[in-house]
């Protein structure tokens, strides 16, 4: 069965870059890519109750503009990327982005959501755009891949997987990490975040389980000595030229502690490493 990948786009350069990265990342697999554009009305705001209704001239014009941009996008992809294993589908809709994403995930049984970390109004002082943060925190049905602005695709050779070993790992949670590792012959660098000396019996048990789950791919264990979580991960990634960071986002505490606004400066404004949030 084909992998089904949903990629929201606002037709910005960053969104196009995210599409190209994801298409290249999954070049070896049979995939159906669903490109989603949630269009808006320039003359209207969310406070204006007179939003054009479906079927009205304003609504149809906005939808037509979105569809024209999709035609241009598909032509661009045809010029730069031609892969007989891939099928492309487009959807132009008016909705809240989160609702449109969740609706597509349910209706199309989406395996992965991929998106750029900044939209058309990208700010250099924001590492992860608000839409990306929303997706990584609220979408629990499938993994979310966030591709930083200006990230050029290179086949990942090392994927950093931070963990404290405090929770039991499930094979299903790590399926997509293992899949990417196998596709690109990448090594999984397991980064231990606990500052205490030694592991408890529970942690050792969970570490052994992780070894079993990752037995099909190369993997190595490392300890993080940096006291600051965000700084430690960023330093590790930069020093080793790692290509991706993956983590299990079971609860908000890990995501918020590593990628929250207070840590943006420590992590760096111009991260070049995609982030894969597993659920």
Short mmCIF file of C-alpha atoms in Angstrom, two decimals:
data_model
loop_
_atom_site.label_atom_id
_atom_site.label_comp_id
_atom_site.label_asym_id
_atom_site.label_seq_id
_atom_site.Cartn_x
_atom_site.Cartn_y
_atom_site.Cartn_z
CA UNK A 1 0.00 0.00 0.00
CA UNK A 2 1.24 3.48 -0.86
CA UNK A 3 2.42 5.81 1.89
CA UNK A 4 -0.08 8.65 2.21
CA UNK A 5 1.59 11.96 3.05
CA UNK A 6 -0.23 15.24 3.66
CA UNK A 7 1.65 18.51 3.04
CA UNK A 8 -0.13 21.80 3.81
CA UNK A 9 1.11 24.67 1.64
CA UNK A 10 0.64 28.43 1.42
CA UNK A 11 2.67 28.47 -1.83
CA UNK A 12 5.59 30.23 -0.12
CA UNK A 13 9.21 29.33 -0.90
CA UNK A 14 9.45 27.65 2.47
CA UNK A 15 6.39 25.51 1.74
CA UNK A 16 7.81 24.52 -1.66
CA UNK A 17 11.08 23.61 0.03
CA UNK A 18 9.20 21.38 2.49
CA UNK A 19 7.48 19.62 -0.41
CA UNK A 20 10.75 19.03 -2.24
CA UNK A 21 12.46 17.74 0.92
CA UNK A 22 9.66 15.30 1.73
CA UNK A 23 9.35 14.05 -1.86
CA UNK A 24 13.12 13.40 -1.90
CA UNK A 25 13.06 11.78 1.56
CA UNK A 26 10.48 9.26 0.35
CA UNK A 27 11.86 8.87 -3.18
CA UNK A 28 12.26 5.09 -2.79
CA UNK A 29 8.70 4.41 -1.65
CA UNK A 30 5.39 4.37 -3.50
CA UNK A 31 3.62 7.45 -2.16
CA UNK A 32 0.45 9.45 -2.57
CA UNK A 33 1.14 13.10 -1.74
CA UNK A 34 -1.83 15.26 -0.80
CA UNK A 35 -1.12 18.99 -1.04
CA UNK A 36 -3.53 21.10 1.01
CA UNK A 37 -4.10 24.85 0.70
CA UNK A 38 -6.41 26.62 3.13
CA UNK A 39 -7.20 29.82 1.25
CA UNK A 40 -8.39 33.09 2.77
CA UNK A 41 -10.16 36.27 1.69
CA UNK A 42 -8.02 39.41 1.58
CA UNK A 43 -10.91 41.79 2.26
CA UNK A 44 -12.25 39.83 5.20
CA UNK A 45 -11.06 39.00 8.69
CA UNK A 46 -12.13 36.41 11.24
CA UNK A 47 -13.98 39.19 13.05
CA UNK A 48 -16.10 39.90 9.99
CA UNK A 49 -19.27 37.82 10.04
CA UNK A 50 -19.84 38.38 6.33
CA UNK A 51 -17.38 35.77 5.12
CA UNK A 52 -18.26 34.80 1.52
CA UNK A 53 -20.24 31.58 1.33
CA UNK A 54 -19.40 28.66 -0.90
CA UNK A 55 -20.85 29.31 -4.33
CA UNK A 56 -20.54 33.08 -4.08
CA UNK A 57 -18.40 34.98 -6.60
CA UNK A 58 -15.84 35.93 -3.94
CA UNK A 59 -15.55 32.37 -2.66
CA UNK A 60 -15.20 30.81 -6.09
CA UNK A 61 -12.60 33.43 -7.10
CA UNK A 62 -10.47 32.69 -4.04
CA UNK A 63 -10.75 28.96 -4.68
CA UNK A 64 -9.87 29.44 -8.35
CA UNK A 65 -6.78 31.47 -7.40
CA UNK A 66 -5.67 28.66 -5.11
CA UNK A 67 -6.21 26.06 -7.82
CA UNK A 68 -4.19 28.14 -10.31
CA UNK A 69 -1.31 28.21 -7.85
CA UNK A 70 -1.57 24.44 -7.51
CA UNK A 71 -1.27 24.10 -11.31
CA UNK A 72 1.92 26.16 -11.16
CA UNK A 73 3.20 24.08 -8.23
CA UNK A 74 2.63 20.78 -10.06
CA UNK A 75 4.37 22.17 -13.15
CA UNK A 76 7.34 23.18 -10.99
CA UNK A 77 7.54 19.70 -9.46
CA UNK A 78 7.31 18.11 -12.92
CA UNK A 79 10.32 20.13 -14.04
CA UNK A 80 12.51 19.32 -11.04
CA UNK A 81 11.23 16.03 -9.66
CA UNK A 82 9.93 13.13 -11.74
CA UNK A 83 9.28 9.92 -9.86
CA UNK A 84 6.95 7.19 -11.21
CA UNK A 85 6.49 5.94 -7.64
CA UNK A 86 4.72 9.18 -6.62
CA UNK A 87 1.20 10.47 -7.19
CA UNK A 88 0.15 14.06 -6.45
CA UNK A 89 -3.28 15.28 -5.38
CA UNK A 90 -4.39 18.80 -4.49
CA UNK A 91 -7.14 20.32 -2.37
CA UNK A 92 -8.16 23.96 -2.01
CA UNK A 93 -10.46 24.64 0.91
CA UNK A 94 -11.63 27.36 3.27
CA UNK A 95 -11.36 26.30 6.90
CA UNK A 96 -9.17 26.53 9.97
CA UNK A 97 -5.85 24.88 9.14
CA UNK A 98 -6.01 22.50 12.13
CA UNK A 99 -9.52 21.37 11.17
CA UNK A 100 -8.56 20.90 7.51
CA UNK A 101 -5.51 18.83 8.48
CA UNK A 102 -7.47 16.61 10.87
CA UNK A 103 -10.26 16.14 8.30
CA UNK A 104 -7.73 15.01 5.68
CA UNK A 105 -5.99 12.68 8.11
CA UNK A 106 -9.30 10.98 8.90
CA UNK A 107 -10.69 10.84 5.36
CA UNK A 108 -7.49 9.77 3.59
CA UNK A 109 -5.94 7.69 6.39
CA UNK A 110 -2.81 9.87 6.26
CA UNK A 111 0.46 8.29 7.44
CA UNK A 112 2.53 11.46 7.84
CA UNK A 113 2.04 15.24 7.89
CA UNK A 114 4.99 17.28 6.61
CA UNK A 115 5.27 21.06 6.64
CA UNK A 116 7.73 23.93 6.57
CA UNK A 117 8.48 25.63 9.85
CA UNK A 118 7.63 29.12 8.58
CA UNK A 119 4.89 30.38 6.32
CA UNK A 120 4.71 33.32 3.94
CA UNK A 121 5.01 35.70 6.90
CA UNK A 122 8.04 33.90 8.36
CA UNK A 123 9.89 35.66 11.13
CA UNK A 124 13.62 35.20 11.66
CA UNK A 125 13.07 35.30 15.41
CA UNK A 126 10.79 32.27 15.48
CA UNK A 127 12.35 28.82 15.15
CA UNK A 128 9.07 26.97 14.68
CA UNK A 129 6.10 28.75 13.12
CA UNK A 130 2.82 28.79 15.04
CA UNK A 131 1.15 26.45 12.54
CA UNK A 132 3.99 23.94 12.90
CA UNK A 133 3.85 24.10 16.70
CA UNK A 134 0.09 23.55 16.50
CA UNK A 135 0.55 20.52 14.27
CA UNK A 136 3.30 18.95 16.40
CA UNK A 137 1.37 19.43 19.63
CA UNK A 138 -2.22 18.72 18.55
CA UNK A 139 -1.98 16.12 15.80
CA UNK A 140 -1.84 12.77 17.57
CA UNK A 141 -3.06 10.52 14.77
CA UNK A 142 0.22 10.36 12.84
CA UNK A 143 3.81 11.66 12.88
CA UNK A 144 4.56 15.27 11.94
CA UNK A 145 7.74 16.23 10.08
CA UNK A 146 8.82 19.88 10.33
CA UNK A 147 11.34 21.09 7.73
CA UNK A 148 13.23 24.30 8.63
CA UNK A 149 13.49 27.12 6.15
CA UNK A 150 16.25 26.79 3.52
CA UNK A 151 17.01 23.17 4.45
CA UNK A 152 18.42 21.44 1.39
CA UNK A 153 17.77 17.73 1.15
CA UNK A 154 20.61 15.36 1.83
CA UNK A 155 20.01 11.69 2.49
CA UNK A 156 20.03 11.47 6.32
CA UNK A 157 23.01 9.57 7.67
CA UNK A 158 22.41 10.23 11.36
CA UNK A 159 19.08 10.81 13.12
CA UNK A 160 19.24 11.98 16.74
CA UNK A 161 16.69 10.39 19.06
CA UNK A 162 16.63 12.05 22.53
CA UNK A 163 15.11 10.05 25.37
CA UNK A 164 15.24 9.65 29.15
CA UNK A 165 14.20 5.95 29.05
CA UNK A 166 11.47 6.64 31.61
CA UNK A 167 8.60 5.29 29.51
CA UNK A 168 8.09 1.97 27.78
CA UNK A 169 8.71 2.13 24.03
CA UNK A 170 6.18 0.75 21.56
CA UNK A 171 7.24 -0.61 18.20
CA UNK A 172 4.38 1.13 16.41
CA UNK A 173 5.54 4.53 17.70
CA UNK A 174 8.96 4.04 16.14
CA UNK A 175 7.88 2.51 12.81
CA UNK A 176 8.46 5.69 10.81
CA UNK A 177 11.86 6.33 12.39
CA UNK A 178 12.94 2.77 11.55
CA UNK A 179 11.53 3.14 8.03
CA UNK A 180 13.51 6.31 7.31
CA UNK A 181 16.62 4.73 8.82
CA UNK A 182 16.32 1.68 6.57
CA UNK A 183 15.54 3.73 3.43
CA UNK A 184 18.65 5.86 3.82
CA UNK A 185 20.93 3.46 5.70
CA UNK A 186 20.97 6.05 8.49
CA UNK A 187 22.26 5.52 12.00
CA UNK A 188 20.02 6.34 14.97
CA UNK A 189 21.98 8.27 17.62
CA UNK A 190 20.11 7.63 20.87
CA UNK A 191 20.78 10.54 23.19
CA UNK A 192 20.22 9.95 26.91
CA UNK A 193 18.89 13.08 28.61
CA UNK A 194 18.93 12.05 32.27
CA UNK A 195 21.49 13.91 34.37
CA UNK A 196 21.66 11.27 37.12
CA UNK A 197 24.55 8.83 37.20
CA UNK A 198 23.53 5.41 35.99
CA UNK A 199 20.15 4.06 34.94
CA UNK A 200 17.42 2.62 37.12
CA UNK A 201 16.13 -0.91 36.54
CA UNK A 202 13.12 0.52 34.69
CA UNK A 203 15.34 2.66 32.48
CA UNK A 204 17.65 -0.28 31.72
CA UNK A 205 14.64 -2.39 30.81
CA UNK A 206 13.32 0.30 28.48
CA UNK A 207 16.77 0.73 26.94
CA UNK A 208 16.91 -3.01 26.18
CA UNK A 209 13.45 -2.83 24.61
CA UNK A 210 14.62 0.08 22.44
CA UNK A 211 17.59 -2.01 21.26
CA UNK A 212 15.20 -4.74 20.15
CA UNK A 213 12.88 -2.33 18.33
CA UNK A 214 15.81 -0.67 16.54
CA UNK A 215 17.58 -3.94 15.74
CA UNK A 216 16.86 -3.55 12.01
CA UNK A 217 18.81 -0.27 11.77
CA UNK A 218 22.21 0.92 12.92
CA UNK A 219 22.03 2.61 16.30
CA UNK A 220 24.44 3.95 18.91
CA UNK A 221 23.91 5.17 22.48
CA UNK A 222 25.21 8.48 23.81
CA UNK A 223 24.94 10.37 27.10
CA UNK A 224 24.16 14.08 27.25
CA UNK A 225 26.38 15.96 29.69
CA UNK A 226 25.00 19.44 28.97
CA UNK A 227 22.64 20.52 31.77
CA UNK A 228 20.42 22.51 29.43
CA UNK A 229 18.27 20.18 27.36
CA UNK A 230 17.87 22.42 24.31
CA UNK A 231 21.52 23.48 24.22
CA UNK A 232 22.66 19.88 24.62
CA UNK A 233 20.63 18.59 21.71
CA UNK A 234 21.58 21.50 19.48
CA UNK A 235 25.30 21.16 20.30
CA UNK A 236 25.22 17.41 19.67
CA UNK A 237 23.49 17.88 16.31
CA UNK A 238 25.84 20.65 15.18
CA UNK A 239 29.06 18.94 16.29
CA UNK A 240 28.16 15.70 14.53
CA UNK A 241 26.43 17.23 11.50
CA UNK A 242 23.36 15.13 12.25
CA UNK A 243 20.58 15.32 9.68
CA UNK A 244 17.38 15.02 11.71
CA UNK A 245 15.98 14.99 15.24
CA UNK A 246 13.18 12.55 16.11
CA UNK A 247 11.33 12.24 19.39
CA UNK A 248 8.20 10.65 20.81
CA UNK A 249 5.72 13.34 21.76
CA UNK A 250 3.51 11.38 24.15
CA UNK A 251 3.05 14.33 26.46
CA UNK A 252 3.48 18.07 26.04
CA UNK A 253 6.18 18.34 28.71
CA UNK A 254 9.03 17.14 26.52
CA UNK A 255 8.05 19.19 23.49
CA UNK A 256 7.51 22.35 25.52
CA UNK A 257 10.73 21.95 27.50
CA UNK A 258 12.91 21.55 24.41
CA UNK A 259 11.19 23.67 21.81
CA UNK A 260 9.39 26.34 23.85
CA UNK A 261 10.01 30.04 23.27
CA UNK A 262 12.42 30.52 26.22
CA UNK A 263 14.78 28.04 24.58
CA UNK A 264 14.61 29.41 21.04
CA UNK A 265 17.79 31.46 21.49
CA UNK A 266 19.70 28.45 22.85
CA UNK A 267 18.48 26.15 20.10
CA UNK A 268 19.25 28.74 17.42
CA UNK A 269 17.12 30.81 15.08
CA UNK A 270 18.45 29.16 11.94
CA UNK A 271 18.13 25.46 12.63
CA UNK A 272 18.94 23.40 9.55
CA UNK A 273 17.70 20.09 10.93
CA UNK A 274 14.21 18.68 10.30
CA UNK A 275 12.28 17.53 13.36
CA UNK A 276 10.15 14.37 13.35
CA UNK A 277 7.50 14.23 16.08
CA UNK A 278 6.35 10.64 16.62
CA UNK A 279 3.07 9.78 18.33
#
